[in-house]
PDB file of C-alpha atoms in Angstrom:
ATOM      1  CA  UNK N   1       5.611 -55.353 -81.255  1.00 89.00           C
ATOM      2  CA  UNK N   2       6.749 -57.856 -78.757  1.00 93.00           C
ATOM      3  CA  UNK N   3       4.995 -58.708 -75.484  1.00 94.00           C
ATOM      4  CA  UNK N   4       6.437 -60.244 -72.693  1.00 96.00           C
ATOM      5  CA  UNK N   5       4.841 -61.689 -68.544  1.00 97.00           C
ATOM      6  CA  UNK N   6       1.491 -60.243 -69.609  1.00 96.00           C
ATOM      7  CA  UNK N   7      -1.393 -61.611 -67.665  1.00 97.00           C
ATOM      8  CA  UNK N   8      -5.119 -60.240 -68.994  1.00 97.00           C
ATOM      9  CA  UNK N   9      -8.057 -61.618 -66.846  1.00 97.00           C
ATOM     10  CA  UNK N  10     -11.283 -60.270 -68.434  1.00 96.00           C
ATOM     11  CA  UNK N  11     -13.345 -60.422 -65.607  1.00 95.00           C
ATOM     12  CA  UNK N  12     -15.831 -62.097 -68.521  1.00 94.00           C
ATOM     13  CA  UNK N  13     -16.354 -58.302 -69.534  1.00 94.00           C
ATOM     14  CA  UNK N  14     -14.323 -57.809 -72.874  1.00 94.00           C
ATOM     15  CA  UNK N  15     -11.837 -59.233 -75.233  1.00 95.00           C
ATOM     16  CA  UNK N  16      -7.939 -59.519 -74.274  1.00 96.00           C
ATOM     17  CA  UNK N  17      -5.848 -58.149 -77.570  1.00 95.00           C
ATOM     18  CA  UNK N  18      -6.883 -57.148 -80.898  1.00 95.00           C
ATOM     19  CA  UNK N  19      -3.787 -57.314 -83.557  1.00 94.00           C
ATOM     20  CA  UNK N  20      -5.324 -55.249 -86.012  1.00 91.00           C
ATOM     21  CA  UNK N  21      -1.618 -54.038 -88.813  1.00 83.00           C
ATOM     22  CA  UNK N  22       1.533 -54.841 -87.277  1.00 84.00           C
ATOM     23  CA  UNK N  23       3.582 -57.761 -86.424  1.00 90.00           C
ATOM     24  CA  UNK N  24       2.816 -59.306 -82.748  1.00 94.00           C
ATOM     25  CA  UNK N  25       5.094 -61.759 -80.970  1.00 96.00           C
ATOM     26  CA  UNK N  26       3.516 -62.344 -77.011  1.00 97.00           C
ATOM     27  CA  UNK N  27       5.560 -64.531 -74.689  1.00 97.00           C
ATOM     28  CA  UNK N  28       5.358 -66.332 -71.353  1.00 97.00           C
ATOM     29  CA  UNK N  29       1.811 -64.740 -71.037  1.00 97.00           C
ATOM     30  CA  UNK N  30      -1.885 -65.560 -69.580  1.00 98.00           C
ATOM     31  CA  UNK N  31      -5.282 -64.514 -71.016  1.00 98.00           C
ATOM     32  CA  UNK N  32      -8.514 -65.624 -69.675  1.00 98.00           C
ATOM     33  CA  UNK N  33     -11.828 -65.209 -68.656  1.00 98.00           C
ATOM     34  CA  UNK N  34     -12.286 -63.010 -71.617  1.00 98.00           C
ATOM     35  CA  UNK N  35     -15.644 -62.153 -73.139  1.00 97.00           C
ATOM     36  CA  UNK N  36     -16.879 -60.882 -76.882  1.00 97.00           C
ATOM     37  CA  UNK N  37     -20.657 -61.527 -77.031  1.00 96.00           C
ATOM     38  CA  UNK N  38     -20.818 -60.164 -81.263  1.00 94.00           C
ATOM     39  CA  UNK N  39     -17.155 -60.405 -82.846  1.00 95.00           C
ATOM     40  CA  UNK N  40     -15.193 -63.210 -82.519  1.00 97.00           C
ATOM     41  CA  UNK N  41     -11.722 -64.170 -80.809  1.00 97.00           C
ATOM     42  CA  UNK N  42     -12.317 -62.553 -77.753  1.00 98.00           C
ATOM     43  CA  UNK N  43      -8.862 -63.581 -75.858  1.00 98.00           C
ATOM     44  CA  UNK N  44      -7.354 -62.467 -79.204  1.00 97.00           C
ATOM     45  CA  UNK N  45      -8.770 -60.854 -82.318  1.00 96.00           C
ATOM     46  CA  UNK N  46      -5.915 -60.826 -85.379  1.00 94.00           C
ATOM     47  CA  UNK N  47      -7.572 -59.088 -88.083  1.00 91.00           C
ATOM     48  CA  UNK N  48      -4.264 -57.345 -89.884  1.00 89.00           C
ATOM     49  CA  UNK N  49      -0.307 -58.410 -89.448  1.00 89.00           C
ATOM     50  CA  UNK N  50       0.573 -61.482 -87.853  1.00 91.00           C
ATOM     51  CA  UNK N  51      -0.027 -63.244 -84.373  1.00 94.00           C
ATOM     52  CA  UNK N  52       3.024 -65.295 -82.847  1.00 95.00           C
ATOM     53  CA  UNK N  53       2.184 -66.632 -79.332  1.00 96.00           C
ATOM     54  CA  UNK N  54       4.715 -68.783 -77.424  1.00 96.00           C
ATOM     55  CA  UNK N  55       4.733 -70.656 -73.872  1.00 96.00           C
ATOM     56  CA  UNK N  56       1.617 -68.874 -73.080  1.00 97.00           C
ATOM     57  CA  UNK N  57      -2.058 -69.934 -71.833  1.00 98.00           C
ATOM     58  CA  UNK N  58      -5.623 -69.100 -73.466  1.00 98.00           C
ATOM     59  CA  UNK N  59      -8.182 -70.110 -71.199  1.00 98.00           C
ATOM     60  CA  UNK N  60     -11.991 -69.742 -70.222  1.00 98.00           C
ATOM     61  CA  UNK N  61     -12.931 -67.079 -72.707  1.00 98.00           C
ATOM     62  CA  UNK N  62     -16.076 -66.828 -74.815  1.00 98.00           C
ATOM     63  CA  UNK N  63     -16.992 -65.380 -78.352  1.00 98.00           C
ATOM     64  CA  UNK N  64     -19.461 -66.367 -81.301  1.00 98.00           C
ATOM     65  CA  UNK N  65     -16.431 -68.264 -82.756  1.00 98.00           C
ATOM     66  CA  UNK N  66     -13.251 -68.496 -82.053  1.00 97.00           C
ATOM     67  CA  UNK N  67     -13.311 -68.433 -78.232  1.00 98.00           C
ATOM     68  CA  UNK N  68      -9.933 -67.541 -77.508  1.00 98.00           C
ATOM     69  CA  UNK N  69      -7.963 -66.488 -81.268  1.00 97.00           C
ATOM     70  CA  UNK N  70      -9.856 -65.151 -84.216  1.00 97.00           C
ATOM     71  CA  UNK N  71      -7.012 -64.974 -87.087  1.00 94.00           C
ATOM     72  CA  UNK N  72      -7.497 -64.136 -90.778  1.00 88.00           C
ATOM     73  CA  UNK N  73      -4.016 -63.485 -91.091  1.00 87.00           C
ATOM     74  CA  UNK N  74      -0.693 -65.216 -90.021  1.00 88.00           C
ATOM     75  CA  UNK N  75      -0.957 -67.208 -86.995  1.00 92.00           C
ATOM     76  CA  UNK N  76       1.596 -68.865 -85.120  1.00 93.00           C
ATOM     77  CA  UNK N  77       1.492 -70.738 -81.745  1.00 94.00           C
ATOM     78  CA  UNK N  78       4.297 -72.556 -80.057  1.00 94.00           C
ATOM     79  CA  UNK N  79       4.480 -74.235 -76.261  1.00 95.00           C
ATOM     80  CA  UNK N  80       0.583 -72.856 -75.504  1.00 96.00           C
ATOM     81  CA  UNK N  81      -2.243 -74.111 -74.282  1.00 97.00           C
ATOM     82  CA  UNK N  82      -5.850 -73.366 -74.517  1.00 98.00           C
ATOM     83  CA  UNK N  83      -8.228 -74.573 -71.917  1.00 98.00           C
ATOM     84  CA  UNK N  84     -12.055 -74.464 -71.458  1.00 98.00           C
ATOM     85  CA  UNK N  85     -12.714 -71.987 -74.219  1.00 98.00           C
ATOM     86  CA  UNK N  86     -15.940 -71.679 -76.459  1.00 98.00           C
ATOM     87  CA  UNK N  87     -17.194 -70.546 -79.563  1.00 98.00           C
ATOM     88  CA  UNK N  88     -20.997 -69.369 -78.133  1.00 98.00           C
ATOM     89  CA  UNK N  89     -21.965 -69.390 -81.571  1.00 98.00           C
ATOM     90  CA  UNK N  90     -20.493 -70.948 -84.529  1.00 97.00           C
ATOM     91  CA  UNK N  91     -17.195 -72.519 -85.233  1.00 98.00           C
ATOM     92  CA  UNK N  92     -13.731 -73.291 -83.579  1.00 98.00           C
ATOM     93  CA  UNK N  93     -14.000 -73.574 -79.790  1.00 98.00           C
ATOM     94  CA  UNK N  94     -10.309 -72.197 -79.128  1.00 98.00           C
ATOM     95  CA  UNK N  95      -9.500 -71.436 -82.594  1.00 97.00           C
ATOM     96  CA  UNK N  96     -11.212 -70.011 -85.467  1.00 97.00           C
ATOM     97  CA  UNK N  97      -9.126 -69.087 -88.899  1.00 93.00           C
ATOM     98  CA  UNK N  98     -11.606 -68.534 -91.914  1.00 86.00           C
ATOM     99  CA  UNK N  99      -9.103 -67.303 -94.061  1.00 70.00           C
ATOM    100  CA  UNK N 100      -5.616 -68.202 -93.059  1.00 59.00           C
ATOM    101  CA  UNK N 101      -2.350 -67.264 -94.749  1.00 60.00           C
ATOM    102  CA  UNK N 102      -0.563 -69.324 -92.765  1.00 73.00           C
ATOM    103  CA  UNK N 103      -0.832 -71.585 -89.412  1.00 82.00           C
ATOM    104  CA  UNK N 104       1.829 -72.853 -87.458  1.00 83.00           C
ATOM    105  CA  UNK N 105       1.173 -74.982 -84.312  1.00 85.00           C
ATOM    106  CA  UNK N 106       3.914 -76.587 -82.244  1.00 88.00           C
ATOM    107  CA  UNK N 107       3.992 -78.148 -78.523  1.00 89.00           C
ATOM    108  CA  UNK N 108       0.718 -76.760 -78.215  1.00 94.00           C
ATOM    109  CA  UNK N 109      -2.273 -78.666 -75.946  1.00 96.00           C
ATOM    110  CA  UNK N 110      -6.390 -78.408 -76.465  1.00 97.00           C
ATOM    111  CA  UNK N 111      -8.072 -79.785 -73.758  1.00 98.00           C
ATOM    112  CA  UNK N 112     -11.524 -79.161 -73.347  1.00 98.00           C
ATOM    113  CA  UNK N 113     -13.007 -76.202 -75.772  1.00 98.00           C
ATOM    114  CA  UNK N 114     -15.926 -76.337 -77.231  1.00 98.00           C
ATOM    115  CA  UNK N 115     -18.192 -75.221 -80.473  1.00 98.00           C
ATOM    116  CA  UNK N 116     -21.774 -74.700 -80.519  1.00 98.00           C
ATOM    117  CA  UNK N 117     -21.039 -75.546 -84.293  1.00 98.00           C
ATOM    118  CA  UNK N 118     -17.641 -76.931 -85.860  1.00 98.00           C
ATOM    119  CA  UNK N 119     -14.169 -77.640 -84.706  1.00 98.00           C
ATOM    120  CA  UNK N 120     -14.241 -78.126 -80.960  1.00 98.00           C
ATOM    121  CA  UNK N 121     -10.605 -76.928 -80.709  1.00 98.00           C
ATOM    122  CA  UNK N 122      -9.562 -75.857 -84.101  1.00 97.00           C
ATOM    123  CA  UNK N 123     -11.906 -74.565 -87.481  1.00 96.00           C
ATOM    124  CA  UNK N 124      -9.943 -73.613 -90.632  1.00 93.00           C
ATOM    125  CA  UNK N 125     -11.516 -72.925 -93.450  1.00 89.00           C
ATOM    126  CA  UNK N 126      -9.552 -70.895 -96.992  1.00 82.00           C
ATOM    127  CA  UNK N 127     -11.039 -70.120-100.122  1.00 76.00           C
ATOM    128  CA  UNK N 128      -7.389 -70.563-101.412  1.00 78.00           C
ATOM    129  CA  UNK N 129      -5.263 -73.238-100.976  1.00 77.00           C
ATOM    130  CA  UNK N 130      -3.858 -73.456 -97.557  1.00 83.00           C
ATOM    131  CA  UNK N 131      -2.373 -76.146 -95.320  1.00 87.00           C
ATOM    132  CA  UNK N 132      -1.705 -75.361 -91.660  1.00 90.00           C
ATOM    133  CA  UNK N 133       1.304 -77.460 -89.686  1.00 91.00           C
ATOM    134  CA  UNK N 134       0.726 -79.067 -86.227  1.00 94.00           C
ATOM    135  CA  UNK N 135       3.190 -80.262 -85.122  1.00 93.00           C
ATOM    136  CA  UNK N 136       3.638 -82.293 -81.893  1.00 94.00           C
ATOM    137  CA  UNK N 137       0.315 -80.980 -80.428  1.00 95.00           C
ATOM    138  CA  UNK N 138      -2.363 -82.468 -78.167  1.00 96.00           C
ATOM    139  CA  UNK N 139      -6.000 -82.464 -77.944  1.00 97.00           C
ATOM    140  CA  UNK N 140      -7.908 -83.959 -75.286  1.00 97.00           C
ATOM    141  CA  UNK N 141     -11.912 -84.057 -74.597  1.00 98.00           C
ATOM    142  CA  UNK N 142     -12.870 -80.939 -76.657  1.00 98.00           C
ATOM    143  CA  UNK N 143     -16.433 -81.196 -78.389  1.00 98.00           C
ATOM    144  CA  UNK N 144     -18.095 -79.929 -81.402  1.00 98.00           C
ATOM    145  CA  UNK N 145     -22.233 -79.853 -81.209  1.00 98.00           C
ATOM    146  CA  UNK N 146     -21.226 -80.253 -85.403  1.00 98.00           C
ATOM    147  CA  UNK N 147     -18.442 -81.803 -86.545  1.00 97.00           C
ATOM    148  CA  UNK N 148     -15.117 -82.178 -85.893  1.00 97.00           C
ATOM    149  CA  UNK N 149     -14.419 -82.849 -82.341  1.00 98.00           C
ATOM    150  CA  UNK N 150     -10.827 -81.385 -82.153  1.00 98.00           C
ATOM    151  CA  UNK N 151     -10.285 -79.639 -85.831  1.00 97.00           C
ATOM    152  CA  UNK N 152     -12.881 -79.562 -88.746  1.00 96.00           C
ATOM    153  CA  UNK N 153     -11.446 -78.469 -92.274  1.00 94.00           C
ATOM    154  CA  UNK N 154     -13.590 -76.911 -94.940  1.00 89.00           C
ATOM    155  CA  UNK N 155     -12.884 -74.746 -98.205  1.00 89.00           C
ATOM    156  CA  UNK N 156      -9.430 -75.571 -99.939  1.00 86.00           C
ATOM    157  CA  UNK N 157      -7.769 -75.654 -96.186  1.00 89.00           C
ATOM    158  CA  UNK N 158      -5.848 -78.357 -95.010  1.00 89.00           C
ATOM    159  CA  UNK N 159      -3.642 -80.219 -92.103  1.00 92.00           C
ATOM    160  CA  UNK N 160      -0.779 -81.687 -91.607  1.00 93.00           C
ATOM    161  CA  UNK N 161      -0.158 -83.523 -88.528  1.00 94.00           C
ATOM    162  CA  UNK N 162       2.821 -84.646 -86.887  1.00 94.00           C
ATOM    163  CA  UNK N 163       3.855 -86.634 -83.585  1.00 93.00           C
ATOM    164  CA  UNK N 164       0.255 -85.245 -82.891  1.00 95.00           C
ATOM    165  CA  UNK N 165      -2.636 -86.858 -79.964  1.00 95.00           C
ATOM    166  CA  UNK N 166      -6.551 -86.962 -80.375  1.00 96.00           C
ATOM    167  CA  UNK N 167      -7.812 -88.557 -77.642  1.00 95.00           C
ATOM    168  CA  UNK N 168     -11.794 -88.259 -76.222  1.00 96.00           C
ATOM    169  CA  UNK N 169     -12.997 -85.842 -78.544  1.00 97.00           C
ATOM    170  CA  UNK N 170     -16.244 -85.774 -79.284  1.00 97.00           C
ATOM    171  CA  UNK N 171     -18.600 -84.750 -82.473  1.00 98.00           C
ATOM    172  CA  UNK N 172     -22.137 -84.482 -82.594  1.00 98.00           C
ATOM    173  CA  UNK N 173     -22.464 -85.158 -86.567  1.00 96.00           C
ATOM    174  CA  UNK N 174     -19.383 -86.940 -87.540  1.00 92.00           C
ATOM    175  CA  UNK N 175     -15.365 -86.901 -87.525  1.00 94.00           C
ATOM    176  CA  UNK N 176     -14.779 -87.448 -83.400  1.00 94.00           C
ATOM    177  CA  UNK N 177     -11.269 -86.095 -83.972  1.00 95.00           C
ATOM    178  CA  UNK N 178     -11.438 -84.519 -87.224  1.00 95.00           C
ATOM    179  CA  UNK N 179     -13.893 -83.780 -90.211  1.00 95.00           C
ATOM    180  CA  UNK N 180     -12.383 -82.650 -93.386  1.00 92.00           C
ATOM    181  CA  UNK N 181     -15.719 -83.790 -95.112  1.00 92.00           C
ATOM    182  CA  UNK N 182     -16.380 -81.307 -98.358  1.00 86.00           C
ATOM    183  CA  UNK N 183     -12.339 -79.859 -98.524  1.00 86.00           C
ATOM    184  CA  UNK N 184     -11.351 -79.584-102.455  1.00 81.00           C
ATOM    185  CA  UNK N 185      -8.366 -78.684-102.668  1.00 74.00           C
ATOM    186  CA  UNK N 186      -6.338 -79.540 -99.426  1.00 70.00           C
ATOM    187  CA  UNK N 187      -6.599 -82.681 -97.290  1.00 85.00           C
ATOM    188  CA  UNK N 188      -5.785 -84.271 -93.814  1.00 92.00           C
ATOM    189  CA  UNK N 189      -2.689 -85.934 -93.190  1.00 93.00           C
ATOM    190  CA  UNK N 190      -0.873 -87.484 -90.160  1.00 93.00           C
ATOM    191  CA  UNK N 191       2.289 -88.950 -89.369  1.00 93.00           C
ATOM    192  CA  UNK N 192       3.164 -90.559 -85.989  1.00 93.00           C
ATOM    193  CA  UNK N 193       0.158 -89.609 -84.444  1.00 93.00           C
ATOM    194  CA  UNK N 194      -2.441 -91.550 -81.813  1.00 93.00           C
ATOM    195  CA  UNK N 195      -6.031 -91.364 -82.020  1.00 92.00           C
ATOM    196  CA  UNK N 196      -7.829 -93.087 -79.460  1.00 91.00           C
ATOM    197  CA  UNK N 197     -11.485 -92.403 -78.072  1.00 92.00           C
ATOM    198  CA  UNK N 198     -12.845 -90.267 -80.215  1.00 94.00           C
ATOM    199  CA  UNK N 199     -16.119 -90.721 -80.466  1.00 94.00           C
ATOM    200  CA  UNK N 200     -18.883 -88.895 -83.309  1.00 95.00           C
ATOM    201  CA  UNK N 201     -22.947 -89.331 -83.855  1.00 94.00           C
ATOM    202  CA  UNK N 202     -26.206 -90.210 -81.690  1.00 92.00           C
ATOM    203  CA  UNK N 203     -25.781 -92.598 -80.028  1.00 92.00           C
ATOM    204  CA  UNK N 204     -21.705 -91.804 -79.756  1.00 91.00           C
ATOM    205  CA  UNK N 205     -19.850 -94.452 -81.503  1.00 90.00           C
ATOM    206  CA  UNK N 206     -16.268 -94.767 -82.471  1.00 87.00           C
ATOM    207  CA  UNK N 207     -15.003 -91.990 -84.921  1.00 90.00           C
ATOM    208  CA  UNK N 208     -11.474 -90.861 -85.306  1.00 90.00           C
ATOM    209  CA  UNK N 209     -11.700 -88.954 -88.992  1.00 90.00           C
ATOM    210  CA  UNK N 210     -13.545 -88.532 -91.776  1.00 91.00           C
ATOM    211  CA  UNK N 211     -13.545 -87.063 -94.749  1.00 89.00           C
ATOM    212  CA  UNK N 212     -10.403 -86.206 -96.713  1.00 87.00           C
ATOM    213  CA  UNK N 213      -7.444 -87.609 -95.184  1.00 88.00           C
ATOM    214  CA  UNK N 214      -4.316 -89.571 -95.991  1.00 88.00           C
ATOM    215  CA  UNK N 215      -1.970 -91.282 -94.100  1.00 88.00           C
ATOM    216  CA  UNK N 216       2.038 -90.303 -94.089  1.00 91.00           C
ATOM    217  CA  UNK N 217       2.274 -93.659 -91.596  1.00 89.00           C
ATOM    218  CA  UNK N 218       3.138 -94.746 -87.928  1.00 90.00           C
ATOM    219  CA  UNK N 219       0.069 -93.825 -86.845  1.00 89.00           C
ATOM    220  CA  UNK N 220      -2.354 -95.348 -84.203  1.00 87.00           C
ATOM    221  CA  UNK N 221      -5.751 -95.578 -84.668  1.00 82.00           C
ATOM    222  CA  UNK N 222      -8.778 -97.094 -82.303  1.00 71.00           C
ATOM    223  CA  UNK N 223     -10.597 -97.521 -85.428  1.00 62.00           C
ATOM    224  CA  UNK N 224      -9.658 -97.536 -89.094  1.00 54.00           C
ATOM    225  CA  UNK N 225     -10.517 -94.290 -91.497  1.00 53.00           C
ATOM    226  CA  UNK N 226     -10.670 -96.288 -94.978  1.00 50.00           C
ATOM    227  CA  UNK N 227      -8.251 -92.754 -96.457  1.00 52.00           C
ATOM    228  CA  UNK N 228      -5.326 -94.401 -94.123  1.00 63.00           C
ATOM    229  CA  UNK N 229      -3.615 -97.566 -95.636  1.00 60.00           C
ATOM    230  CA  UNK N 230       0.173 -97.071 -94.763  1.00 76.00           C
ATOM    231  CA  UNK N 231       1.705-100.489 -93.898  1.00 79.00           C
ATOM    232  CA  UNK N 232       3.018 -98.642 -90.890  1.00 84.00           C
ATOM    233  CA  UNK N 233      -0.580 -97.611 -89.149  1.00 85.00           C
ATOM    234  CA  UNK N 234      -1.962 -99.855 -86.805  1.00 80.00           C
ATOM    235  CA  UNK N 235      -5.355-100.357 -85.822  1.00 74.00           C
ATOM    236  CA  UNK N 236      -7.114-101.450 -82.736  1.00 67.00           C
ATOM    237  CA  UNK N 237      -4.252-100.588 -79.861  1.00 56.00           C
ATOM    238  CA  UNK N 238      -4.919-101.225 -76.738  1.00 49.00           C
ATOM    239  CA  UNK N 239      -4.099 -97.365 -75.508  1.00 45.00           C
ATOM    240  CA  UNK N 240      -1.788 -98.902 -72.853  1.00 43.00           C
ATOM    241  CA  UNK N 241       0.056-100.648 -75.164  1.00 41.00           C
ATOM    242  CA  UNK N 242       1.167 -97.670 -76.884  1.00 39.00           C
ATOM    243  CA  UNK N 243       4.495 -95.736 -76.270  1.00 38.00           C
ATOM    244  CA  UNK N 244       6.337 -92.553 -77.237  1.00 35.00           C
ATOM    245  CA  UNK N 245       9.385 -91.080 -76.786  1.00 35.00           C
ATOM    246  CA  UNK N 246       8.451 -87.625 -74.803  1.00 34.00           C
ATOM    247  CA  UNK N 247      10.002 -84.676 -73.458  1.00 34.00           C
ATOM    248  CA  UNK N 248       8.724 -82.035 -70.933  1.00 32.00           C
ATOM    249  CA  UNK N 249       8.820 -78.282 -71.988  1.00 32.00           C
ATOM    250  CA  UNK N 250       6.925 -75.825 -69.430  1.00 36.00           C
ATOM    251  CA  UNK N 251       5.076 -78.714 -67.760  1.00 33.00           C
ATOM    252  CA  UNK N 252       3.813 -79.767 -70.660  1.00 32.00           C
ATOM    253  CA  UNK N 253       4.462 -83.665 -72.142  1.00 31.00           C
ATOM    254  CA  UNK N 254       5.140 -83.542 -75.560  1.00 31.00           C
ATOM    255  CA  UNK N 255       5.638 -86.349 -78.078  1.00 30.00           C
ATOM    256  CA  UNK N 256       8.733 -86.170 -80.031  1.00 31.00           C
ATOM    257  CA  UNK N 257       9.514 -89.305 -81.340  1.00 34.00           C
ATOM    258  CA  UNK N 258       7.828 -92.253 -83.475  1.00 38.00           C
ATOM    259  CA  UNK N 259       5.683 -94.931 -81.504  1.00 38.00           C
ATOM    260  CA  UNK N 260       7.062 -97.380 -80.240  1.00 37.00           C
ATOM    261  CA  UNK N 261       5.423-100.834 -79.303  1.00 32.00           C
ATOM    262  CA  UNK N 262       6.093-101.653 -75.406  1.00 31.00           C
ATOM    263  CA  UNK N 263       3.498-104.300 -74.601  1.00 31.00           C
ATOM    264  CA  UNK N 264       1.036-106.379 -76.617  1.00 30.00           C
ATOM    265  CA  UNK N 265      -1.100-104.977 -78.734  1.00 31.00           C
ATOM    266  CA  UNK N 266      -3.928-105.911 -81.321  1.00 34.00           C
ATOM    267  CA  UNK N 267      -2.667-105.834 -84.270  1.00 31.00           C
ATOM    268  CA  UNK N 268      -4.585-106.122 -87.539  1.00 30.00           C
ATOM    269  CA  UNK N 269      -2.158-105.556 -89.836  1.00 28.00           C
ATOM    270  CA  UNK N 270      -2.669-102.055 -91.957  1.00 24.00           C
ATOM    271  CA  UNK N 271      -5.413 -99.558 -91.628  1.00 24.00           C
ATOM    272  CA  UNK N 272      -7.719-100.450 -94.705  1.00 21.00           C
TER     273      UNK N 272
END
């Protein structure tokens, strides 16, 4: 089923879409204010087919987790973004995926979700072995009251990051931009990415990841995870030392390129 210009505004009185068998594909659309005060994903709910969303906005909905997308099947998001959504509840403040089969994320922004529990913007979490792909996507000043200020991973689920941006997230527990603490099968892993920030704990203190996470290089980092010990990370960047190559796709700035150097920067040496 394909869905084009649709605009939902849930008047904070029910959920948006629920994809329950069939194969969804939603374009250039706008969901919001949506409410689901006992099942989750209450802009969508994807409990059967698969959910492909592109160049479309999730914003100010509400649901025991997942505030905007609930998906325990096939998820796919390209050119979105999800604003000011929260999981009431539990875990994943715009997203919540407890047993993906596959997640694909692309030009896609977070800014500003929130979990009463895990995974400010994103929560994934497979008993199998799973690895979701975000690729060139942005998250900025969501917050976990648990851990994992923009994603948490738990289970066998992992990440893999790419030309990706964590900046001012914030965890109550630990992992300011992302926890994959307890994950046994899958990891965390970033490539040309920036975290800057990102702060986890009480009192809030400096925090980009934690858990289990490797480096694929060229990344930036405020502080320095001990898992990331490419020759090509840096540590310690002055954030306005830092450039990228970007492009603009429906308003949206999107990294697209390896960092670049453009000013001085501290520098000290490899992130070990």
């Amino acid at each position: 089923m394909s869905i084009e210009g649709l605009i939902i505004d849930g008047g904070g009185l029910g959920r948006g879409i629920h994809v329950r068998a069939w194969f969804t594909t939603m374009t250039s659309s706008t969901i919001t204010n949506c409410l689901s005060t006992t099942t989750d994903g209450a802009a969508v709910l994807v409990s059967g087919g698969a959910f492909n969303a592109y160049n479309s906005v999730f914003s100010q909905s509400r649901a025991p987790n997942g505030g905007a997308i609930a998906a325990n099947s096939t998820l796919t998001l390209g050119n979105c973004a999800f604003d000011d959504n929260r999981a009431t509840a539990g875990d994943g403040g715009a997203v919540y995926s407890p047993s993906p089969v596959g997640v694909t994320n692309d030009l896609t922004t977070f800014d500003r979700n929130q979990a009463s529990h895990d995974g400010g913007a994103l929560f994934f979490s497979s008993a199998s072995v799973r690895t979701a792909t975000l690729r060139t996507v942005s998250f900025t000043r969501n917050v976990a009251a648990g851990s994992g200020g923009a994603l948490r991973l738990g289970n066998k689920s992992g990440a893999r990051t790419s030309q990706a941006s964590f900046v001012a997230n914030e965890a109550a527990v630990g992992g300011g931009a992302v926890d994959a603490t307890g994950v046994t099968s899958a990891a965390f892993s970033a490539r040309s990415s920036l975290f800057n920030g990102n702060t986890a704990g009480t009192p809030r203190v400096a925090d980009d990841v934690t858990g289990v996470a490797s480096s694929l290089g060229y990344n930036f980092f405020e502080t320095s995870p001990t898992a990331f010990a490419q020759t090509t990370d840096r540590r310690g960047v002055t954030p306005g030392a830092i450039g990228f190559s970007t492009r603009t796709i429906a308003g949206m700035v999107s990294i697209y390129a390896e960092p670049t150097y453009i000013g001085a920067h501290t520098d000290t040496g490899s992130c070990v």
